[in-house]
Coordinates of C-alpha atoms in Angstrom, one line a residue:
Chain A
M1 CA 141.8 100.2 158.1
S2 CA 142.5 103.3 160.2
W3 CA 140.2 105.3 157.9
V4 CA 137.2 103.5 159.3
T5 CA 137.6 105.2 162.7
F6 CA 137.3 108.7 161.3
D7 CA 133.8 110.2 161.6
F8 CA 134.2 112.1 158.3
M9 CA 135.1 108.9 156.5
Q10 CA 132.1 107.0 158.0
R11 CA 129.8 109.8 156.8
A12 CA 131.6 109.9 153.4
L13 CA 131.2 106.1 152.9
L14 CA 127.5 106.2 153.8
A15 CA 127.0 109.1 151.4
A16 CA 128.9 107.2 148.7
T17 CA 126.8 104.1 149.2
I18 CA 123.6 106.1 148.9
V19 CA 124.7 107.8 145.7
G20 CA 126.1 104.5 144.2
L21 CA 122.8 102.8 145.0
V22 CA 120.3 105.5 143.8
A23 CA 122.1 107.0 140.8
P24 CA 122.3 103.9 138.5
A25 CA 118.8 102.8 139.7
I26 CA 117.3 105.9 138.0
G27 CA 120.0 106.1 135.4
V28 CA 118.9 102.9 133.7
F29 CA 115.6 104.5 132.8
L30 CA 117.4 107.6 131.4
V31 CA 119.6 105.4 129.2
Q32 CA 116.5 103.5 128.0
R33 CA 114.8 106.8 127.1
R34 CA 118.0 107.9 125.4
L35 CA 118.3 110.8 127.8
A36 CA 121.7 110.0 129.1
L37 CA 122.7 113.6 129.3
L38 CA 119.6 114.6 131.3
G39 CA 121.5 114.3 134.5
D40 CA 124.1 116.8 133.2
G41 CA 121.2 119.2 132.4
M42 CA 119.8 118.8 135.8
G43 CA 123.2 119.4 137.4
H44 CA 123.4 122.7 135.7
V45 CA 119.9 123.6 136.9
A46 CA 120.9 122.6 140.4
L47 CA 123.8 125.0 140.1
T48 CA 121.3 127.8 139.8
G49 CA 119.7 126.5 143.0
V50 CA 123.1 126.6 144.8
G51 CA 123.7 130.1 143.5
L52 CA 120.2 131.1 144.8
A53 CA 121.0 129.6 148.2
F54 CA 124.3 131.6 148.4
L55 CA 122.4 134.8 147.5
T56 CA 119.5 134.3 149.9
G57 CA 121.4 132.6 152.7
T58 CA 119.3 129.4 152.7
A59 CA 120.7 125.9 152.9
P60 CA 122.2 124.9 149.5
V61 CA 120.9 121.2 149.4
P62 CA 117.2 121.9 149.9
T63 CA 117.3 125.0 147.7
A64 CA 119.1 123.1 144.9
L65 CA 116.5 120.3 145.3
A66 CA 113.6 122.7 144.9
V67 CA 115.1 124.4 141.8
A68 CA 116.1 121.1 140.2
V69 CA 112.6 119.7 140.6
L70 CA 111.1 122.8 139.1
G71 CA 113.7 122.6 136.3
A72 CA 112.8 118.9 135.7
I73 CA 109.1 119.8 135.3
G74 CA 110.1 122.6 133.0
I75 CA 112.1 120.3 130.8
E76 CA 109.2 117.8 130.4
V77 CA 106.7 120.6 129.7
L78 CA 109.1 122.1 127.1
R79 CA 109.7 118.6 125.5
A80 CA 106.0 118.0 125.3
R81 CA 104.8 121.5 124.2
S82 CA 107.6 123.2 122.3
R83 CA 108.6 122.5 118.8
S84 CA 112.2 122.0 119.9
A85 CA 113.7 118.5 119.8
G86 CA 114.6 116.8 123.1
D87 CA 118.3 117.5 122.9
T88 CA 117.7 121.2 122.0
V89 CA 115.5 121.5 125.2
L90 CA 118.4 119.9 127.2
A91 CA 120.8 122.4 125.6
L92 CA 118.6 125.3 126.6
V93 CA 118.5 124.0 130.2
F94 CA 122.3 123.5 130.2
Y95 CA 122.9 127.1 129.2
G96 CA 120.2 128.6 131.4
G97 CA 121.2 126.6 134.4
I98 CA 124.9 127.4 134.3
A99 CA 124.4 131.1 133.4
G100 CA 121.9 131.4 136.3
G101 CA 124.3 129.7 138.7
V102 CA 127.3 131.8 137.8
L103 CA 125.3 135.1 137.9
L104 CA 123.6 134.4 141.3
T105 CA 126.9 133.2 142.8
Y106 CA 128.6 136.4 141.5
L107 CA 125.9 138.5 143.0
A108 CA 126.3 136.7 146.4
G109 CA 129.9 137.8 146.6
N110 CA 133.5 136.4 146.8
R111 CA 132.9 133.9 149.7
A112 CA 130.1 132.2 147.8
A113 CA 132.3 132.0 144.7
S114 CA 135.1 130.3 146.6
S115 CA 132.7 127.6 148.1
L116 CA 131.2 126.9 144.7
N117 CA 133.9 124.3 143.9
Q118 CA 132.7 121.9 146.5
Y119 CA 129.3 121.7 144.7
L120 CA 130.8 121.6 141.2
F121 CA 133.3 118.8 142.0
G122 CA 132.0 117.4 145.3
A123 CA 133.7 117.3 148.7
I124 CA 132.5 114.1 150.2
T125 CA 134.7 114.3 153.2
T126 CA 133.0 117.5 154.2
V127 CA 129.5 115.9 154.2
S128 CA 127.8 116.8 157.5
A129 CA 125.4 114.9 159.6
A130 CA 122.6 117.3 158.4
D131 CA 123.6 116.6 154.8
L132 CA 123.3 112.9 155.5
V133 CA 119.8 113.3 156.8
W134 CA 118.8 115.1 153.6
L135 CA 120.6 112.5 151.4
T136 CA 118.9 109.6 153.2
V137 CA 115.4 111.2 153.0
A138 CA 115.8 112.0 149.3
A139 CA 117.3 108.5 148.5
V140 CA 114.4 106.7 150.4
A141 CA 111.9 108.9 148.4
V142 CA 113.6 108.0 145.1
L143 CA 113.8 104.3 145.8
G144 CA 110.2 104.3 147.1
F145 CA 108.9 105.9 143.9
L146 CA 110.9 103.4 141.9
A147 CA 109.4 100.5 143.8
V148 CA 105.9 101.8 143.1
F149 CA 106.2 103.2 139.6
G150 CA 109.2 101.3 138.3
R151 CA 107.1 99.0 136.1
E152 CA 105.2 101.9 134.6
M153 CA 108.5 103.8 134.0
F154 CA 109.9 100.7 132.3
A155 CA 106.7 100.4 130.1
V156 CA 106.9 104.1 129.1
A157 CA 110.7 103.9 128.4
F158 CA 110.2 100.8 126.4
D159 CA 107.3 101.9 124.2
P160 CA 105.5 105.1 125.2
E161 CA 102.7 104.7 122.6
V162 CA 101.7 101.2 123.5
A163 CA 102.0 102.2 127.2
R164 CA 99.3 104.8 126.6
T165 CA 97.0 102.1 125.2
Q166 CA 97.6 100.2 128.5
G167 CA 96.1 103.1 130.4
I168 CA 99.4 104.4 131.7
R169 CA 99.6 108.2 132.0
T170 CA 102.8 108.5 130.0
E171 CA 103.3 112.3 130.4
L172 CA 103.0 112.0 134.2
I173 CA 105.4 109.0 134.3
S174 CA 107.9 111.0 132.1
V175 CA 107.7 113.9 134.5
L176 CA 108.2 111.6 137.4
T177 CA 111.3 110.0 135.9
T178 CA 112.8 113.5 135.2
V179 CA 112.0 114.7 138.7
L180 CA 113.6 111.6 140.3
A181 CA 116.7 112.2 138.2
A182 CA 116.7 115.8 139.5
V183 CA 116.5 114.6 143.1
T184 CA 119.3 112.1 142.4
V185 CA 121.5 114.8 141.0
V186 CA 121.1 116.8 144.2
I187 CA 121.8 113.6 146.2
G188 CA 125.1 113.3 144.3
M189 CA 125.9 117.0 144.5
R190 CA 127.9 116.8 147.7
T191 CA 129.7 113.6 146.8
V192 CA 130.8 113.5 143.2
G193 CA 129.7 117.1 142.4
L194 CA 127.3 118.6 139.9
L195 CA 129.6 118.3 137.0
L196 CA 130.3 114.6 137.4
V197 CA 127.1 113.3 139.1
S198 CA 125.6 112.3 135.7
A199 CA 128.5 109.9 135.2
I200 CA 127.6 107.7 138.2
M201 CA 124.0 107.6 136.9
I202 CA 125.0 106.5 133.4
V203 CA 128.5 104.8 133.3
P204 CA 127.6 101.9 135.6
I205 CA 124.6 101.2 133.4
A206 CA 126.8 101.5 130.2
A207 CA 129.2 98.9 131.8
A208 CA 126.4 96.6 132.9
Q209 CA 124.7 96.5 129.5
Q210 CA 127.8 95.1 128.0
V211 CA 127.5 91.9 129.9
S212 CA 123.7 91.6 130.7
S213 CA 121.0 90.4 128.4
S214 CA 118.0 91.8 130.4
F215 CA 116.8 95.1 131.7
R216 CA 116.5 93.8 135.2
G217 CA 120.0 92.3 135.0
T218 CA 121.4 95.6 133.7
A219 CA 119.8 97.6 136.5
V220 CA 121.0 95.2 139.3
L221 CA 124.5 95.0 138.0
G222 CA 124.6 98.7 137.4
V223 CA 123.7 99.3 141.0
V224 CA 126.4 96.8 142.2
I225 CA 129.0 98.6 140.1
G226 CA 127.8 102.0 141.3
V227 CA 128.0 101.1 145.0
A228 CA 131.4 99.3 144.5
C229 CA 132.9 102.3 142.6
A230 CA 131.5 104.9 145.0
V231 CA 132.8 103.2 148.1
G232 CA 136.0 102.1 146.4
G233 CA 136.5 105.6 145.1
V234 CA 136.2 107.2 148.5
I235 CA 138.7 104.7 150.1
A236 CA 141.1 105.1 147.2
S237 CA 140.9 108.9 147.3
F238 CA 141.7 108.8 151.0
Y239 CA 144.9 106.8 150.4
V240 CA 146.1 108.7 147.3
D241 CA 144.8 112.1 148.5
A242 CA 142.9 112.6 145.3
P243 CA 139.5 114.3 144.7
S244 CA 136.8 111.7 145.6
G245 CA 134.3 112.6 142.8
A246 CA 136.9 112.2 140.0
T247 CA 138.2 109.0 141.5
I248 CA 134.7 107.5 141.7
V249 CA 133.9 108.4 138.1
L250 CA 137.3 107.1 136.8
L251 CA 136.6 103.8 138.6
T252 CA 133.2 103.5 136.9
L253 CA 134.9 104.2 133.5
A254 CA 137.5 101.5 134.3
C255 CA 134.6 99.1 134.9
F256 CA 133.1 100.0 131.5
L257 CA 136.4 99.4 129.8
L258 CA 136.7 96.0 131.6
A259 CA 133.1 95.1 130.7
L260 CA 133.7 95.6 126.9
P261 CA 135.9 92.5 126.3
V262 CA 134.0 90.5 128.9
G263 CA 130.7 91.2 127.1
A264 CA 132.3 90.3 123.7
L265 CA 133.5 87.0 125.1
L266 CA 130.1 86.2 126.6
R267 CA 128.3 87.0 123.3
R268 CA 130.8 84.8 121.4
S269 CA 130.2 81.9 123.8
T270 CA 126.4 81.9 123.4
Chain B
M1 CA 76.5 97.4 123.3
S2 CA 79.1 98.1 120.7
V3 CA 82.8 97.5 121.2
I4 CA 83.8 100.2 118.7
R5 CA 81.7 103.0 117.4
T6 CA 82.6 106.1 115.4
S7 CA 80.4 108.9 114.2
G8 CA 81.6 111.3 111.4
L9 CA 85.2 110.8 112.4
G10 CA 87.6 113.1 110.6
V11 CA 91.4 113.6 111.0
Q12 CA 93.6 116.1 109.1
F13 CA 97.4 116.3 108.9
G14 CA 97.4 119.4 106.8
Q15 CA 95.1 117.6 104.4
P16 CA 92.3 115.2 105.2
V17 CA 93.4 111.7 106.1
L18 CA 90.1 110.4 107.4
R19 CA 86.7 111.9 106.5
D20 CA 83.3 111.2 107.9
V21 CA 84.0 107.7 109.1
T22 CA 81.0 106.1 110.8
I23 CA 81.3 102.5 111.8
E24 CA 80.1 100.2 114.5
I25 CA 81.7 96.9 115.6
Q26 CA 79.8 94.5 117.8
P27 CA 81.3 92.1 120.4
G28 CA 82.8 89.0 118.9
E29 CA 83.2 90.3 115.4
F30 CA 86.3 89.7 113.4
V31 CA 86.8 92.7 111.1
A32 CA 89.4 93.3 108.5
L33 CA 90.2 96.9 107.9
M34 CA 91.4 97.3 104.3
G35 CA 92.4 100.0 101.9
A36 CA 95.3 101.1 99.8
N37 CA 98.4 102.8 101.3
G38 CA 97.6 106.2 102.7
T39 CA 93.8 105.7 103.1
G40 CA 93.9 106.2 106.8
K41 CA 93.6 102.7 108.3
T42 CA 96.3 103.2 110.9
T43 CA 95.1 106.7 111.6
L44 CA 91.6 105.3 112.3
V45 CA 93.0 102.8 114.7
R46 CA 95.2 105.4 116.4
S47 CA 92.1 107.6 116.8
L48 CA 90.2 104.7 118.4
L49 CA 93.1 104.1 120.8
G50 CA 93.2 107.8 121.9
L51 CA 96.7 108.3 120.3
I52 CA 95.3 110.9 117.9
R53 CA 92.6 113.4 118.7
P54 CA 90.2 113.6 115.8
D55 CA 89.4 116.9 114.3
E56 CA 85.8 116.0 113.7
G57 CA 83.3 113.5 115.0
Q58 CA 83.7 111.2 117.9
A59 CA 84.8 107.6 118.7
W60 CA 83.6 105.3 121.5
L61 CA 85.2 102.2 123.0
F62 CA 82.7 99.9 124.8
D63 CA 80.2 102.8 124.6
T64 CA 82.4 105.2 126.4
P65 CA 83.9 108.2 124.5
V66 CA 87.6 107.4 123.9
S67 CA 88.6 110.6 125.7
R68 CA 87.0 109.4 128.9
F69 CA 87.7 105.6 128.4
R70 CA 89.7 104.2 131.3
Q71 CA 89.3 100.4 131.0
W72 CA 92.3 99.9 128.9
R73 CA 92.8 96.4 130.2
R74 CA 90.0 95.4 127.9
V75 CA 92.0 96.5 124.9
A76 CA 95.2 95.1 123.3
Y77 CA 97.1 96.7 120.5
V78 CA 99.7 95.4 118.1
P79 CA 101.3 98.4 116.4
Q80 CA 102.4 98.4 112.8
R81 CA 106.0 99.4 113.4
L82 CA 108.6 97.1 114.7
L83 CA 110.0 97.5 118.2
A84 CA 112.4 100.4 118.6
H85 CA 116.0 99.4 119.2
S86 CA 116.2 99.2 123.0
A87 CA 119.0 101.2 124.5
V88 CA 119.2 98.9 127.5
P89 CA 119.3 95.2 126.9
L90 CA 115.8 93.8 127.1
N91 CA 114.9 90.1 126.9
V92 CA 111.9 88.7 125.1
E93 CA 110.1 87.7 128.3
E94 CA 110.5 91.2 129.8
A95 CA 109.0 92.8 126.6
V96 CA 105.9 90.5 126.9
R97 CA 105.6 90.9 130.7
S98 CA 105.5 94.7 130.3
A99 CA 102.2 94.4 128.4
L100 CA 100.6 93.4 131.7
T101 CA 101.8 96.6 133.4
S102 CA 99.0 99.0 134.2
A103 CA 98.2 101.7 136.6
H104 CA 95.6 99.5 138.3
H105 CA 98.0 97.1 140.1
R106 CA 101.3 98.9 140.2
W107 CA 102.0 97.7 143.7
R108 CA 101.9 94.0 143.3
P109 CA 104.2 91.7 141.2
L110 CA 102.7 89.6 138.4
S111 CA 100.4 86.8 139.7
R112 CA 101.0 83.2 138.9
D113 CA 98.2 83.3 136.4
E114 CA 99.7 86.3 134.7
R115 CA 103.1 84.7 134.5
S116 CA 101.5 81.6 133.0
R117 CA 99.7 83.8 130.4
V118 CA 103.1 85.3 129.4
R119 CA 104.6 81.8 129.0
Q120 CA 101.5 80.7 127.0
A121 CA 101.6 83.7 124.7
L122 CA 105.3 83.1 124.0
E123 CA 104.4 79.4 123.3
D124 CA 101.6 80.6 121.0
V125 CA 104.0 82.6 118.8
G126 CA 106.7 80.0 118.9
L127 CA 109.2 82.0 121.0
R128 CA 109.1 80.2 124.3
E129 CA 112.6 78.8 124.0
R130 CA 113.9 82.3 123.2
C131 CA 112.4 84.0 126.1
K132 CA 115.7 84.9 127.7
D133 CA 117.3 86.1 124.5
R134 CA 117.9 89.8 123.8
L135 CA 115.2 91.4 121.8
E136 CA 117.7 92.9 119.4
D137 CA 119.0 89.5 118.5
L138 CA 115.7 88.5 117.0
S139 CA 114.8 89.0 113.3
G140 CA 112.2 91.5 112.2
G141 CA 109.6 88.8 111.9
Q142 CA 110.4 87.3 115.3
Q143 CA 110.1 90.8 116.9
R144 CA 106.7 91.2 115.4
R145 CA 105.7 87.9 116.9
V146 CA 106.9 89.3 120.3
M147 CA 104.5 92.2 119.7
V148 CA 101.7 89.8 119.0
A149 CA 102.6 87.8 122.1
R150 CA 102.3 91.0 124.2
A151 CA 98.8 91.4 123.0
L152 CA 97.9 87.8 123.5
A153 CA 99.1 87.8 127.1
T154 CA 96.7 90.6 128.0
R155 CA 93.6 88.4 127.3
A156 CA 91.8 91.6 126.3
E157 CA 88.3 91.6 125.0
L158 CA 89.3 93.7 122.0
L159 CA 92.4 92.9 120.0
I160 CA 93.5 95.5 117.4
M161 CA 96.3 94.4 115.2
D162 CA 98.0 96.6 112.6
E163 CA 99.7 94.4 110.0
P164 CA 100.7 91.7 112.5
T165 CA 101.8 89.2 109.9
A166 CA 104.2 91.5 107.9
G167 CA 107.5 89.8 107.7
I168 CA 106.3 86.6 109.3
D169 CA 106.9 83.4 107.4
A170 CA 104.1 81.2 106.1
G171 CA 104.4 78.5 108.8
E172 CA 104.3 81.0 111.6
Q173 CA 101.4 82.8 110.0
A174 CA 99.4 79.6 109.9
R175 CA 100.3 78.9 113.6
L176 CA 99.3 82.4 114.5
A177 CA 96.1 82.1 112.6
G178 CA 95.2 79.0 114.7
H179 CA 95.6 81.0 117.9
V180 CA 93.8 84.0 116.6
A181 CA 90.9 81.7 115.5
Q182 CA 90.9 80.3 119.1
L183 CA 90.7 83.7 120.6
H184 CA 87.9 84.7 118.2
A185 CA 86.0 81.5 119.2
T186 CA 86.2 82.6 122.8
G187 CA 84.4 85.9 121.9
V188 CA 87.3 88.2 121.5
T189 CA 86.5 91.1 119.1
I190 CA 89.3 91.4 116.6
V191 CA 90.1 94.3 114.3
L192 CA 92.9 93.5 111.8
I193 CA 94.6 95.9 109.4
T194 CA 96.2 93.9 106.7
H195 CA 97.5 93.8 103.2
D196 CA 98.5 90.2 103.6
L197 CA 96.2 87.6 102.0
G198 CA 97.4 85.0 104.5
P199 CA 95.7 82.7 106.9
V200 CA 95.0 85.3 109.6
A201 CA 93.2 87.6 107.2
S202 CA 91.1 84.8 105.9
L203 CA 89.5 84.4 109.3
A204 CA 87.8 87.8 109.0
E205 CA 84.0 87.8 108.6
R206 CA 83.6 91.4 107.8
A207 CA 85.6 93.9 105.8
I208 CA 85.7 97.6 106.0
V209 CA 87.4 99.2 103.1
L210 CA 88.7 102.8 103.4
G211 CA 89.4 104.8 100.2
P212 CA 89.4 108.1 98.5
P213 CA 88.2 110.7 97.5
A214 CA 89.6 113.4 99.8
G215 CA 90.9 111.5 102.7
G216 CA 90.0 107.9 103.6
S217 CA 86.3 107.3 104.0
V218 CA 84.3 104.1 104.2
R219 CA 83.9 102.7 100.7
Y220 CA 82.6 99.3 101.6
D221 CA 81.4 97.7 104.8
G222 CA 80.1 94.2 104.6
A223 CA 80.9 90.6 104.3
S224 CA 84.6 89.8 103.9
P225 CA 85.5 88.7 100.4
P226 CA 87.3 85.4 99.8
P227 CA 91.0 86.1 100.3
H228 CA 91.8 85.5 96.6
Q229 CA 89.5 88.4 95.7
W230 CA 90.9 90.9 98.2
T231 CA 93.2 92.7 95.9
E232 CA 90.5 93.4 93.4
H233 CA 88.1 94.2 96.2
V234 CA 90.3 96.9 97.6
W235 CA 91.2 98.2 94.1
H236 CA 87.5 98.6 93.1
H237 CA 86.7 100.5 96.3
N238 CA 89.6 102.8 95.9
H239 CA 89.3 103.6 92.2
D240 CA 85.6 103.8 91.3
T241 CA 86.1 101.6 88.3
D242 CA 85.1 98.2 87.1
E243 CA 88.5 97.5 85.7
G244 CA 90.7 95.3 88.0
P245 CA 94.3 96.0 89.0
G246 CA 95.5 93.5 86.5
L247 CA 97.2 91.5 89.1
M248 CA 94.8 88.6 88.8
E249 CA 95.1 88.3 85.1
G250 CA 97.8 87.1 82.7
P251 CA 99.4 89.3 80.1

C-alpha cells in the first residue's frame, strides 16, 4: 500500500472517484435518450477549448469548460432548429471540434502541441490541487442539478411528448442534460482524457443494464461500477506502469463482458 | 367555464388536416371523438395539448389559451402510440411514477398519497403484481395499460385518451371501463378517441364526428349513438350518403 502515501496518488484517486461517480450518473440519461456518443462529441468540442487556452494563455480546464458548455447549447439548438438528424448534428460537432482544437493548438506553437496528449489521453497522476478544486466544484454542480432536475430529465428521456403535457419544459431540460454532459466531459478530461471520457459515461451503464431491471437500479449500479473501475484503474496503472485512462476504460469493458452472462443467467432464472 | 374550447381551429401538414373546428366541452362530460382514419382526431387532441401549433384559430384549456396554459396537472394524456423501447431498463412502477413528475414539486420525493395513487392505478389496470417487471417484457396490450395507469395516477380533471383500448383483451377492457366510469362519476371530464366499439366507448354521452371534405371538420356533434350503430354513424358523417358501409348487413 505504499502508493497511498504519495500525494500525487491521493489526488489521482480523489479525481478518479469524482469521475467514476459523476460520469455514469449523467451517462444513464444519455443512454436513455440514445445519445451515447454525445460525450464523444463534447470531448471534441472541449478540445477546441484546450486549443484556445493554449493560444490565449488561459487555464485549460475553465476554458474547455466554457467552450464545451457553449458547444452543448449549440448542439441542442441545432438538433431542435435544423433539418439535420441528431446523429448528423453530432457528426458536425465532432468534425468542427477536432478541427478547431488541432488548428488552435498548431497556432499556439510546438510546446502546446506536445502537452496536448495529456488532455487527449489523460494524465491523472499530474492532477494538481487547483485541478482538484475545479473538478470538485464542477462535480458538486452536476450532482446538485441531477438531484433537483433528475426526475424531469428522466421524464423527458422516457417520453418527451408526454413530458410536455405534464408541463415540463422539455427543450430546457434537454439543454440542461447536454450541458451537464459537457461539464462531465471536462471533469474527466484530466483523468481519462477527452478521447476516452465518453467511455466511462456509457460503458458502466451498458454493463449495469445487463443485470438490472429498473432505471434507478441501472443508475446506481452504473455509478458503483464507474467508481470501482476508476479507482481500480488508477491503482492498477500505478503497479503495471500503464496509462491510467486506458486502464480505467478497459476495466469498465471487462465489467460489461462479465455482466453479459450474469444478466443472461438472471433473466433465465426469473 | 369550459374545459375545452376551440374556435375555427385549422392545422395543415402541406394539406389541410383540420379545418374550422369549433367545439366546446363542459366539465364532467364524456365525449367520444370519432371519424375515419386521417380525419384529424389525433391532430385535434395534439393541438389541444399544445403539441402542435394550429395554423388557424385558437384552442383553450380551462378557459386559458393553450399557449399560455400552465396548469398541466389538471390534464392527463394517454397517447395513441405504444411506449418507445426504453434504452435503459425501466420497470412498470417507474413508468407510472414518472407521470407524477412536474416542474411544480421537483424538490420533494413522491408523497405517501402519490405512492398510493401509483399502486391504485396499477391495481386498476390489473398490473399491480407486475410492477417490478421490465416494461419491455410486457405485451403491447399490457404496455397500453401502463399508459392508462400513468393517466389514472395523476387524478387529473381532464383525461384525454387516444385509442386506449387498442390491443387490450375484452376482459381488461371491461375492467378498464369500470374504472373509467368511476372516474367519470367523480366529475372527471373525459375525451376518448376510439374506433373500438367496446365497453369504454359505450360510456360516452356525446359524440363528435370529424370528417371530410378538405381536412377534418366537425360533421356531427351531439348525443352519442348506441355502440352498435357507431360504424354506420361514422360512415354517414364521412361520406355524405344514406348508404351504409355494408358492415351491418348480410350479403
